[in-house]
Coordinates of C-alpha atoms in Angstrom, one line a residue:
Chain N
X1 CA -37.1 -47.0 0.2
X2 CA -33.7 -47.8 -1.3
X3 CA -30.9 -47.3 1.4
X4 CA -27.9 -44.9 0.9
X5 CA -24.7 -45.6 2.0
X6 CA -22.0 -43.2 3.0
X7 CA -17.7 -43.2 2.9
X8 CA -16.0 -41.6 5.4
X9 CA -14.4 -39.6 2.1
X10 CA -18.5 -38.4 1.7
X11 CA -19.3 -40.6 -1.3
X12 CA -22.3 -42.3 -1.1
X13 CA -23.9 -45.8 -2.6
X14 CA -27.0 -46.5 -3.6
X15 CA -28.5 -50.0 -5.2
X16 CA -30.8 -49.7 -7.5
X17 CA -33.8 -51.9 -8.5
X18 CA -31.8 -53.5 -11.1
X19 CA -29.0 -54.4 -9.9
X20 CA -26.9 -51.1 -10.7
X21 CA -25.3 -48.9 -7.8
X22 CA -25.6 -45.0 -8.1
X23 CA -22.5 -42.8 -6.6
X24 CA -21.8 -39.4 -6.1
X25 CA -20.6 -37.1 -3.3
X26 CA -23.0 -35.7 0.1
X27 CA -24.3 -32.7 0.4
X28 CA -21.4 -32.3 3.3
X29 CA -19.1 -32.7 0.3
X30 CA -20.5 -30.2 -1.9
X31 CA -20.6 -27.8 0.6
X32 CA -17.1 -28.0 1.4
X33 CA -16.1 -27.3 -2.3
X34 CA -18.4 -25.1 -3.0
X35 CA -19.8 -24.1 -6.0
X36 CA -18.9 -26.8 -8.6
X37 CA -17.6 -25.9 -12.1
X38 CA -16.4 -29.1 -14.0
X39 CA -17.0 -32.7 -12.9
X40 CA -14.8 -35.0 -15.0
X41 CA -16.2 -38.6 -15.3
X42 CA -15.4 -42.0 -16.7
X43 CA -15.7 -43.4 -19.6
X44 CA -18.3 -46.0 -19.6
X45 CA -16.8 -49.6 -19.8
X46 CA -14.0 -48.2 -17.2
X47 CA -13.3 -51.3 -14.9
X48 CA -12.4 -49.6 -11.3
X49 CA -11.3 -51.3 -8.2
X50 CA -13.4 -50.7 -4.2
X51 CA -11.5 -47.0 -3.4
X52 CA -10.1 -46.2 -6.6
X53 CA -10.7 -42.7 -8.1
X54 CA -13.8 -42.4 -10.1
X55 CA -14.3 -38.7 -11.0
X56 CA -13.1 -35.7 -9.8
X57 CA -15.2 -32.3 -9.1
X58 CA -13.6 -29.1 -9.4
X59 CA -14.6 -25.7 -7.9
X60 CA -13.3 -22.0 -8.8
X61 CA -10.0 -22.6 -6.8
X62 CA -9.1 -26.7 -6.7
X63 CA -9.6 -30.3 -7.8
X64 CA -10.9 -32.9 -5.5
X65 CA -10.8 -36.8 -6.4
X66 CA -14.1 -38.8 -6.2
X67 CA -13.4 -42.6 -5.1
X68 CA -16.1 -45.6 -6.1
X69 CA -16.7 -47.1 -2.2
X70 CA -17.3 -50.8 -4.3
X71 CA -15.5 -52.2 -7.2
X72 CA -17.5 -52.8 -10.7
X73 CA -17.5 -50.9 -14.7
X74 CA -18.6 -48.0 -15.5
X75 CA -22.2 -48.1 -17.0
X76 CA -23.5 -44.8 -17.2
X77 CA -22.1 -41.5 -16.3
X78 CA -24.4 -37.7 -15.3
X79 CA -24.8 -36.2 -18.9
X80 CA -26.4 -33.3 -17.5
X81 CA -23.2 -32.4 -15.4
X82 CA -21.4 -31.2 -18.4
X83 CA -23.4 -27.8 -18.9
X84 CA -24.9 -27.9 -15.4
X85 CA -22.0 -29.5 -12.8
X86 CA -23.9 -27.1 -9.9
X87 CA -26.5 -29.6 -9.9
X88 CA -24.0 -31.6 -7.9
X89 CA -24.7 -28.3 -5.7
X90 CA -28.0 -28.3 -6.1
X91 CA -29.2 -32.1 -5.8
X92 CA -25.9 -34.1 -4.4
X93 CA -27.5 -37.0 -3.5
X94 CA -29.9 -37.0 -6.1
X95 CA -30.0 -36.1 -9.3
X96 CA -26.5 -34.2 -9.4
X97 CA -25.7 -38.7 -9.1
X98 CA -21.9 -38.7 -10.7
X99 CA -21.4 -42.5 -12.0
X100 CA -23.8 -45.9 -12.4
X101 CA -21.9 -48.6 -12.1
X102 CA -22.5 -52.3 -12.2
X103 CA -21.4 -53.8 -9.2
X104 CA -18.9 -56.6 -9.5
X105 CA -20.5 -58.4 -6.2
X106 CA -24.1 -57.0 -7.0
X107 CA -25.9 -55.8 -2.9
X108 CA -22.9 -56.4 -0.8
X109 CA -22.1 -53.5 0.9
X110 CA -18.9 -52.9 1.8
X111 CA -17.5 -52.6 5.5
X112 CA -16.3 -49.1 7.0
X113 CA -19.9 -47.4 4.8
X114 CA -22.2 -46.1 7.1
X115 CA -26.0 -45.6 7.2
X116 CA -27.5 -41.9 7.2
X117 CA -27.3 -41.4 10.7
X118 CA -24.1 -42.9 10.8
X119 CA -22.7 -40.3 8.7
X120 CA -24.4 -37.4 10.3
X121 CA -22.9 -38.5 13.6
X122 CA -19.5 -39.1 11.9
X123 CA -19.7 -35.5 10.4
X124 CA -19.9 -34.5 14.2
X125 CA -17.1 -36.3 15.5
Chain G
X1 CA -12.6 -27.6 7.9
X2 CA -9.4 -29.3 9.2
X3 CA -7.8 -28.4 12.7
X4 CA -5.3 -25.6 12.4
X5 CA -2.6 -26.1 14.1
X6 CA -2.3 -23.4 17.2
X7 CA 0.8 -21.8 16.3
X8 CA -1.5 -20.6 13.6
X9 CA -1.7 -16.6 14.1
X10 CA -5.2 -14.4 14.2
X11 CA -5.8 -11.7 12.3
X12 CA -7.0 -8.8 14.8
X13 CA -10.5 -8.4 13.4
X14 CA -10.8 -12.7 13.6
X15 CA -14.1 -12.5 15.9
X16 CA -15.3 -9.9 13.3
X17 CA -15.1 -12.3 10.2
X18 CA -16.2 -15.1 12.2
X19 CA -19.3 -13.3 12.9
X20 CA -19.6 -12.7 9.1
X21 CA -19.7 -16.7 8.4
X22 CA -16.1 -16.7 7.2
X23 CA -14.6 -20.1 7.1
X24 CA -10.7 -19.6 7.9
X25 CA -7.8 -21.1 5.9
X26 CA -4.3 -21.1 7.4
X27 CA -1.9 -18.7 4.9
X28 CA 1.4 -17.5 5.6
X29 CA 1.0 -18.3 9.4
X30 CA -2.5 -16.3 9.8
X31 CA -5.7 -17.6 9.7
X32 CA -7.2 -16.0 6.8
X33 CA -10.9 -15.5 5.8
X34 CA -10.9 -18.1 2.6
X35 CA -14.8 -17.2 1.9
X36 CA -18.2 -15.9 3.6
X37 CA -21.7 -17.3 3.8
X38 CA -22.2 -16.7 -0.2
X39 CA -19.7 -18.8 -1.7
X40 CA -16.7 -17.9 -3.6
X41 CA -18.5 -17.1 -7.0
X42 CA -21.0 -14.7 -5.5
X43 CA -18.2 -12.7 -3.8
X44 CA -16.5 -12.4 -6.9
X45 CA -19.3 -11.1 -8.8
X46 CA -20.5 -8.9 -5.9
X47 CA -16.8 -7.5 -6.4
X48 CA -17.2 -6.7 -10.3
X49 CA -20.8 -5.2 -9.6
X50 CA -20.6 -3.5 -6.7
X51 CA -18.2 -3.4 -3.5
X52 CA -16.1 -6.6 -2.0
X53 CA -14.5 -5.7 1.2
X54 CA -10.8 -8.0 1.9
X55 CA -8.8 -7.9 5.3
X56 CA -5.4 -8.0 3.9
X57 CA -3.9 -7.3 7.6
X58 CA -1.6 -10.3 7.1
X59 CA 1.1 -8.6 4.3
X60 CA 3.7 -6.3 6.1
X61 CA 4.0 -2.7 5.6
X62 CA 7.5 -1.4 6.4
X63 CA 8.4 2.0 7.1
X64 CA 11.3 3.4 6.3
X65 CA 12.0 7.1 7.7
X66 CA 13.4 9.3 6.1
X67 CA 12.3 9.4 2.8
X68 CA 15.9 10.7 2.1
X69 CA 16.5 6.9 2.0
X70 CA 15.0 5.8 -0.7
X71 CA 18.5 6.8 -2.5
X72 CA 19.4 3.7 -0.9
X73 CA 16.3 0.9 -0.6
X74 CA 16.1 1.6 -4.4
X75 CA 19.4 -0.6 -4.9
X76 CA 16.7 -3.6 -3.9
X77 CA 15.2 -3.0 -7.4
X78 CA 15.5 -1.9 -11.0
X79 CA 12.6 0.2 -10.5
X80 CA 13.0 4.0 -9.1
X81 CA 12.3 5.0 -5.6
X82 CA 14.2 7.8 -5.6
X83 CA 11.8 9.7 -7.8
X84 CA 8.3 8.7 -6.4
X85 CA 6.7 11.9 -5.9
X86 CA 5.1 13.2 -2.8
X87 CA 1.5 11.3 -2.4
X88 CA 2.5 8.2 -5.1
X89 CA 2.5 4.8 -5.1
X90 CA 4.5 2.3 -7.5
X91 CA 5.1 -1.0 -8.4
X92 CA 8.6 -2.6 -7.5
X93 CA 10.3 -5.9 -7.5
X94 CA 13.4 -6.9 -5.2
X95 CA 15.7 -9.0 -7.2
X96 CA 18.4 -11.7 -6.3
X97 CA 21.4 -12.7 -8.1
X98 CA 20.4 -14.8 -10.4
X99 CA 17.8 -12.0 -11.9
X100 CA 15.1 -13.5 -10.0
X101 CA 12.4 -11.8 -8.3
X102 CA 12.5 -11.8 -4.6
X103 CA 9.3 -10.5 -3.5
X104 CA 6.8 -7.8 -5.1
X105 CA 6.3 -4.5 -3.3
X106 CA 3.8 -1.2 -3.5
X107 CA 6.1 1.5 -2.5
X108 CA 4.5 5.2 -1.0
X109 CA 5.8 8.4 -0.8
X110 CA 4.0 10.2 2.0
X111 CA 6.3 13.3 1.8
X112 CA 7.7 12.1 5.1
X113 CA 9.1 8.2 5.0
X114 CA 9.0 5.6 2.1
X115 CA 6.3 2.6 3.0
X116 CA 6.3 -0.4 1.3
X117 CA 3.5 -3.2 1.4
X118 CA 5.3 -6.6 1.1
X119 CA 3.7 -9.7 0.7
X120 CA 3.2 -11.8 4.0
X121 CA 5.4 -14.5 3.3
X122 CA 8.7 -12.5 2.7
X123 CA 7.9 -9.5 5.0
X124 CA 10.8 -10.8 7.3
X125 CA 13.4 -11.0 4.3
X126 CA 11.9 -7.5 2.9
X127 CA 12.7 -5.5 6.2
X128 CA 16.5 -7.5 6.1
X129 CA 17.1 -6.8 2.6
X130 CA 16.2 -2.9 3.3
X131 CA 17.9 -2.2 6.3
X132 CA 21.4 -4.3 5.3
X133 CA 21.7 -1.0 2.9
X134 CA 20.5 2.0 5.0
X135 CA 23.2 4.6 6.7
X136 CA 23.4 5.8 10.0
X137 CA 20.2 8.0 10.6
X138 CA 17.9 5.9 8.8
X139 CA 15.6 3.1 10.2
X140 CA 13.1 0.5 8.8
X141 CA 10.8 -1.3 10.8
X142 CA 7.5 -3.3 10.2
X143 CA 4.3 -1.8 11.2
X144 CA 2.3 -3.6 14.1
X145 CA -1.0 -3.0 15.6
X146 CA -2.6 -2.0 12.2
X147 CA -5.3 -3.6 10.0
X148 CA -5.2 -3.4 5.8
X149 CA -8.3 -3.3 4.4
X150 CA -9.3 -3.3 0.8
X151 CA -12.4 -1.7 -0.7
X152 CA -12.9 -2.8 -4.4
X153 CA -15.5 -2.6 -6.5
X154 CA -17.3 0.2 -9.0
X155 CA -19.6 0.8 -5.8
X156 CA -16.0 1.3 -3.5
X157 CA -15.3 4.8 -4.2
X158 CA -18.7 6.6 -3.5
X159 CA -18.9 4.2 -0.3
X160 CA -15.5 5.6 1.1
X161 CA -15.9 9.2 0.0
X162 CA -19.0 9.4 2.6
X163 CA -16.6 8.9 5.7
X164 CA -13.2 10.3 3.6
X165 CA -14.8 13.0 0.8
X166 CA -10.9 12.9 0.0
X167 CA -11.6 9.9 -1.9
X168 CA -13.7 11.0 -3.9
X169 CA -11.2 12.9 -6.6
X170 CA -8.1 10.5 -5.6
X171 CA -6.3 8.9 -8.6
X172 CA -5.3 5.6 -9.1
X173 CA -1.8 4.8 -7.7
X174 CA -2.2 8.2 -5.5
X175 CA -2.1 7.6 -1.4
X176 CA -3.0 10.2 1.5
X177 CA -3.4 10.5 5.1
X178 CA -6.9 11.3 6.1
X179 CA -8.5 11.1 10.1
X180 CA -10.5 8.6 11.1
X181 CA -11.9 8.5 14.8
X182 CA -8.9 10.8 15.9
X183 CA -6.8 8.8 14.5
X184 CA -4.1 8.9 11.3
X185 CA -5.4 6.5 8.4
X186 CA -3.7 5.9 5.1
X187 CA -6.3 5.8 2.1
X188 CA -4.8 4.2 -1.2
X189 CA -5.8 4.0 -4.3
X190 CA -4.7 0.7 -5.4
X191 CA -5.7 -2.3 -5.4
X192 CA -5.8 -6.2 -6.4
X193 CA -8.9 -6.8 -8.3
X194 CA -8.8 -4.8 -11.6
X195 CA -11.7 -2.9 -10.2
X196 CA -11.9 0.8 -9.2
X197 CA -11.1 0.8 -5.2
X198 CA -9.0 1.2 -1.6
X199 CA -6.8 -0.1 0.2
X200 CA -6.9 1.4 4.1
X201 CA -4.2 1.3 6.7
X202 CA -5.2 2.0 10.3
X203 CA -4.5 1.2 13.6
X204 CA -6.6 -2.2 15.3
X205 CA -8.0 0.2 17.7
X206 CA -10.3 1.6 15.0
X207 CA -10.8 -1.2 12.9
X208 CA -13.8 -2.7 14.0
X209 CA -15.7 0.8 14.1
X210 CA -14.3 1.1 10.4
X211 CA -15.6 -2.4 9.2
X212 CA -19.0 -1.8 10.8
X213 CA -19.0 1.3 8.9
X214 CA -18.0 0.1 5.9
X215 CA -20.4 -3.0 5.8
X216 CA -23.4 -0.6 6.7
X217 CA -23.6 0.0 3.4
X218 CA -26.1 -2.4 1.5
X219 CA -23.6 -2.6 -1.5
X220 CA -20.6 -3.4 0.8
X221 CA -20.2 -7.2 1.5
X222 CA -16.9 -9.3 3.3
X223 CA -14.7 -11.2 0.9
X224 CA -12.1 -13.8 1.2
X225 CA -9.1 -15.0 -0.1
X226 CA -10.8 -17.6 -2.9
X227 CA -12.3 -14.2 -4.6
X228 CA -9.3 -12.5 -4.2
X229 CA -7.2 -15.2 -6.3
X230 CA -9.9 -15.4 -9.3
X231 CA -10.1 -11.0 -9.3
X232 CA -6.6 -11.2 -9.4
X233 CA -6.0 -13.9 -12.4
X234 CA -8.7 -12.0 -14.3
X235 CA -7.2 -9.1 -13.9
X236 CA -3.6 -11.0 -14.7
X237 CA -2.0 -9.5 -11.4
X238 CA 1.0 -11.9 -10.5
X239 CA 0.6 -13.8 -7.4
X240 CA 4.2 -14.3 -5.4
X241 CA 5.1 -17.6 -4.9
X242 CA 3.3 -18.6 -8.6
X243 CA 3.8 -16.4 -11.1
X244 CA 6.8 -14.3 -9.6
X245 CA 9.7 -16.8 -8.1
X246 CA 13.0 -16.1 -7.3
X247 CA 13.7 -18.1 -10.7
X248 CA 11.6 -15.7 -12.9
X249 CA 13.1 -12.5 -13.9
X250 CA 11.2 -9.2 -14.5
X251 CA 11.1 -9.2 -18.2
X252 CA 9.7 -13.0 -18.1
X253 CA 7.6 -12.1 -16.1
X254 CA 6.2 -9.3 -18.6
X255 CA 6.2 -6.0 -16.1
X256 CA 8.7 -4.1 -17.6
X257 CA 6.2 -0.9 -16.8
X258 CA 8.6 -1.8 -12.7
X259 CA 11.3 -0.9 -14.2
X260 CA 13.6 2.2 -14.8
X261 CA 15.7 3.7 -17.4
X262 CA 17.8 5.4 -14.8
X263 CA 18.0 2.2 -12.5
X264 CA 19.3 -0.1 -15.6
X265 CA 21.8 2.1 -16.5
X266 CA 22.5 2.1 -12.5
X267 CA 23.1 -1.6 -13.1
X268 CA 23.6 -1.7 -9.5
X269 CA 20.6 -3.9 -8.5
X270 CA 21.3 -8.0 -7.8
X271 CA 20.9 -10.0 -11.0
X272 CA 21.3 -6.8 -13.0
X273 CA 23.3 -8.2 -15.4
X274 CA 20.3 -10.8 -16.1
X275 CA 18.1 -8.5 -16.0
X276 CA 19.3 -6.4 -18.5
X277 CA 20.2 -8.7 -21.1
X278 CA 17.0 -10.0 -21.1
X279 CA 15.5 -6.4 -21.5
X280 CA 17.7 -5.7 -24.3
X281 CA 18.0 -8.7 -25.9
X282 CA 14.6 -10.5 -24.9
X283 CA 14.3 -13.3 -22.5
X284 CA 14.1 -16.6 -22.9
X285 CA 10.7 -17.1 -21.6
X286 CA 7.7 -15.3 -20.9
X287 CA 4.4 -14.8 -19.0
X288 CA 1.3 -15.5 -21.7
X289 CA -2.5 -15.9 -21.1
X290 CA -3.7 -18.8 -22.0
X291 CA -7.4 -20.1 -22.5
X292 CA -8.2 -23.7 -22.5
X293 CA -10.7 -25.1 -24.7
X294 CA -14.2 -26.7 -22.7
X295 CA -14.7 -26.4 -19.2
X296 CA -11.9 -27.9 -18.1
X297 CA -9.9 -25.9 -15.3
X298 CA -5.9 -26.2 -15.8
X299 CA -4.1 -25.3 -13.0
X300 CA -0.6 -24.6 -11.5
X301 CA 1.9 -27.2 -12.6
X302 CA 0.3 -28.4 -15.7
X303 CA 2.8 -28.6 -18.3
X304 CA 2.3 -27.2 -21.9
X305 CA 3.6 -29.1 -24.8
X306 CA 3.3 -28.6 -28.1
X307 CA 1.3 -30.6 -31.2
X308 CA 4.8 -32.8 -31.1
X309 CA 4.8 -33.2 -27.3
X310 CA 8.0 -31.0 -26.7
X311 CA 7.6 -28.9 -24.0
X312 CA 7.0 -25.5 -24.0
X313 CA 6.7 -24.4 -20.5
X314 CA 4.2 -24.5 -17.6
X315 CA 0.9 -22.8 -16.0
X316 CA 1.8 -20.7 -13.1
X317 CA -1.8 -19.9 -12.4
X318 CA -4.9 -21.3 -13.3
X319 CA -8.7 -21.5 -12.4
X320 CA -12.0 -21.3 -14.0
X321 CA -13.1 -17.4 -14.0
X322 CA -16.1 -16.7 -12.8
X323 CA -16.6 -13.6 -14.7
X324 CA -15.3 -14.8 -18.2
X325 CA -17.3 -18.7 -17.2
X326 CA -14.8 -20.2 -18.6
X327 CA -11.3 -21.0 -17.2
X328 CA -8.1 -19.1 -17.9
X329 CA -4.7 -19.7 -16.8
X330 CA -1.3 -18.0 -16.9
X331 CA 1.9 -19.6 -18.4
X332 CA 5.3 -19.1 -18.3
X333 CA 6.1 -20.4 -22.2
X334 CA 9.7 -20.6 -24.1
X335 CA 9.8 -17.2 -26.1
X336 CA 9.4 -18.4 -29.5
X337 CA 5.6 -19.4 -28.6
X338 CA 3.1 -17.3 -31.2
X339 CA -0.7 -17.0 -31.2
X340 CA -0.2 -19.8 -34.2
X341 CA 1.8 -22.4 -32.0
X342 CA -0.4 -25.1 -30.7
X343 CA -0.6 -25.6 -27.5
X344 CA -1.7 -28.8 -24.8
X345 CA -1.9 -28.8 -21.3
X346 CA -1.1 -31.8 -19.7
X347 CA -4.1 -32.6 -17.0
X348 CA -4.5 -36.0 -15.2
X349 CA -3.4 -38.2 -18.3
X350 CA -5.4 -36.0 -20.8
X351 CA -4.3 -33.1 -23.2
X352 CA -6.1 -30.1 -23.4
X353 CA -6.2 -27.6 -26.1
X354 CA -5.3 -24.0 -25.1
X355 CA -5.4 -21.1 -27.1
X356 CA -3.0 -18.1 -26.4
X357 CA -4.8 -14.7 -25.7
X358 CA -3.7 -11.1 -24.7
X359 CA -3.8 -10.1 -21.0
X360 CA -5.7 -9.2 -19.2
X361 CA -8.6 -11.4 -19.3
X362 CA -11.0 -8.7 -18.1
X363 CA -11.1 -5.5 -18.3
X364 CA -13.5 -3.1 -15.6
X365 CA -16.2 -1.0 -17.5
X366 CA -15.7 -2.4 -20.5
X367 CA -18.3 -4.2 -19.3
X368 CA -16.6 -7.8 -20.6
X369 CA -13.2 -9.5 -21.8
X370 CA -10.7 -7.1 -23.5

């Protein structure tokens, strides 16, 4: 079972088989915003540094900036958030996934992420 | 949801909305319901399909006794006040020096005093600005103890006719006293959606009961302050503070319908001079729809340039509409812009195409855009 990682600004990581890490925002973020209407990704190739803004998810009323927890380029980004960004909504922290990325220090996890029930107990504090 | 700061004020029905799922957002010094259990979208379209219910109990209303003195609060504004017949509302705008716009007001007629409804955030400034020109005998004061409530919505009118049968026949822009649980309520037809509906003014003491009431009915749900923004921008209402500012006048601003032959020639509003050039000559900027190409929300700052860069002005309101699906905005653009000139908004780095279209977005019963 591949292990998801979470920010304290409700991204989460997750490493794939290959080598690749997933990102996109909890289902605590998406809640917050509320009903998604654009997402606005990378390009692919983008080089980003560990907290630097990845994407940005917009609902009816405002923008909110999506920051990459690691630093790596931009391999793929969710096609099917252009005509459906609610899938965010629907599936944050599966397949509304924002951005693959190829890690620059492929399975190291940064400090300050936090397990699952880290997160759920941080969304408590 | 951040912590709000405890200087932050309630509105009287608070326990009431909590109970409803609202989730609060601090505005003009209240905590105001932001949005219910449903989300923002589904309160919008449960406004355009059947009835949205708002507590508005944060904007001031400020009665000013007698009515003889409207003679003198209309030298706030170009528009008449003198003239409002007995049971009318209308639209006015309190100017500054510089031609600006100091606050937007609905104005009533009650036969007895002159009300006005004045946005929250310049309520204190309204009630100055009126009673710096009243004459011995005449008073102003803001209302406390009340709640504002508005019912809009094509389902709004049959709802409110079961308690108040007066509502029933009542005409847009009319207002009347009616009883409610012994006491005096004020029924308006107004509102700040583009839909058919009320606005209610009635003491806290009866509020609740009138909520309950009101929310008995299947059709009737609670709505917050994110619905009220995207009714509003589809309807192309002006929100104070965005698309009226002390620095736009009323002709920029396109509502020439607030203001009044007799008043103009008056000339003896602030920034009249401004004011009228502009009307008679044209102004040097103006209030346009605007409709950006994709998905792309463009929001309030976002400069528009044209296909050379210059710039042609900026978006004073902007959001994705959820009954259009498709985002729309509101700029204030240099007057020589035409449905030919191309136009870019400038968003995060990128330029976005936007196309120039008539307002309002959306029209009620038409059933779609106009």
């Amino acid at each position: 079972m591949t292990k998801t990682y979470y920010s304290k600004q409700h991204e989460w990581l997750r490493f794939l088989d290959d080598g690749a890490a997933l990102v996109g925002i909890s289902v605590h973020a998406q809640e917050e915003m509320g009903e998604l209407v654009f997402v606005e990704l990378p390009d692919v190739g983008t080089e980003i540094e560990a907290g630097g803004g990845l994407a940005v998810v917009e609902s009816v009323k405002a923008a909110s900036e999506v920051y990459t927890p690691i630093a790596g380029s931009v391999v793929a980004v969710n096609e099917a958030l252009s005509d459906q960004p609610d899938l965010v909504n629907r599936e944050a922290e599966g397949a509304g996934w924002l951005v693959r990325l190829n890690p620059r220090s492929p399975g190291e996890v940064p400090d300050g992420l936090m397990s699952a029930a880290d997160y759920a107990a941080f969304l408590l504090s | 949801m951040p912590d709000e700061p405890s200087s932050l004020a309630h509105l009287p029905l608070a326990a009431w909305h909590e109970a409803q799922g609202a989730r609060f957002t601090p505005f003009a010094g209240t905590a105001m319901p932001l949005v219910y259990g449903q989300g923002v979208i589904a309160e919008h379209h449960h406004c355009r399909s059947q009835a949205a219910l708002f507590d508005v109990s944060h904007m001031g209303v400020i009665k000013v006794s007698p009515f003889a003195a409207a003679e003198r609060v209309e030298m706030l504004t170009p528009g008449d006040l003198s003239g409002l017949a007995v049971g009318r509302q209308r639209y006015i705008l309190r100017t500054n020096a510089q031609g600006g716009v100091e606050d937007d007001l609905l104005a009533f007629n009650d036969g007895h005093d002159l009300f006005l409804i004045a946005n929250a955030t310049r309520k204190a400034e309204d009630l100055a600005a009126v009673r710096s020109l009243l004459t011995p005998g005449q008073e102003a004061r803001l209302l406390s103890g009340r709640v504002l409530l508005a019912l809009q919505g094509p389902a709004a009118r049959a709802v409110l006719a079961e308690i108040f049968p007066e509502a029933q026949a009542m005409r847009f822009m009319s207002a009347a006293w009616v009883q409610f649980a012994g006491q005096a309520i004020l029924l308006c037809c107004s509102g700040y959606t583009g839909e058919d509906g009320f606005e209610i003014l009635l003491p806290e003491a009866v509020a609740a009961q009138c909520v309950e009431r009101l929310c008995a009915h299947s059709c009737v749900r609670p709505a917050g302050l994110g619905a009220r923004d995207s009714l509003r921008l589809e309807a192309a209402l002006c929100l104070y503070g965005q698309d009226l500012t002390p620095e736009i006048s009323p002709v920029e601003a396109d509502l020439g319908f607030a203001l009044s032959k007799r008043r103009l020639k008056a000339g003896d509003f602030l920034g009249a001079p401004t004011i009228i050039a502009h009307h008679e000559k044209g102004a040097p900027r103006r209030r346009c729809g605007l409709v950006p190409q994709g998905r792309q929300p463009v929001r309030a700052g976002a400069q528009i340039v044209d296909a050379e860069g210059a710039r042609l002005g900026e978006v004073t309101s902007g959001l994705f509409s959820p009954s259009l699906k498709h985002p729309i905005a509101m700029a204030l653009l240099a007057a020589h812009v035409t449905p030919q000139t191309e136009l870019y908004a400038q968003v995060r780095g990128r330029l976005l195409a936007c196309t120039l279209t008539p307002l309002p977005f959306w029209r009620k019963r038409s059933g779609g855009p106009s």
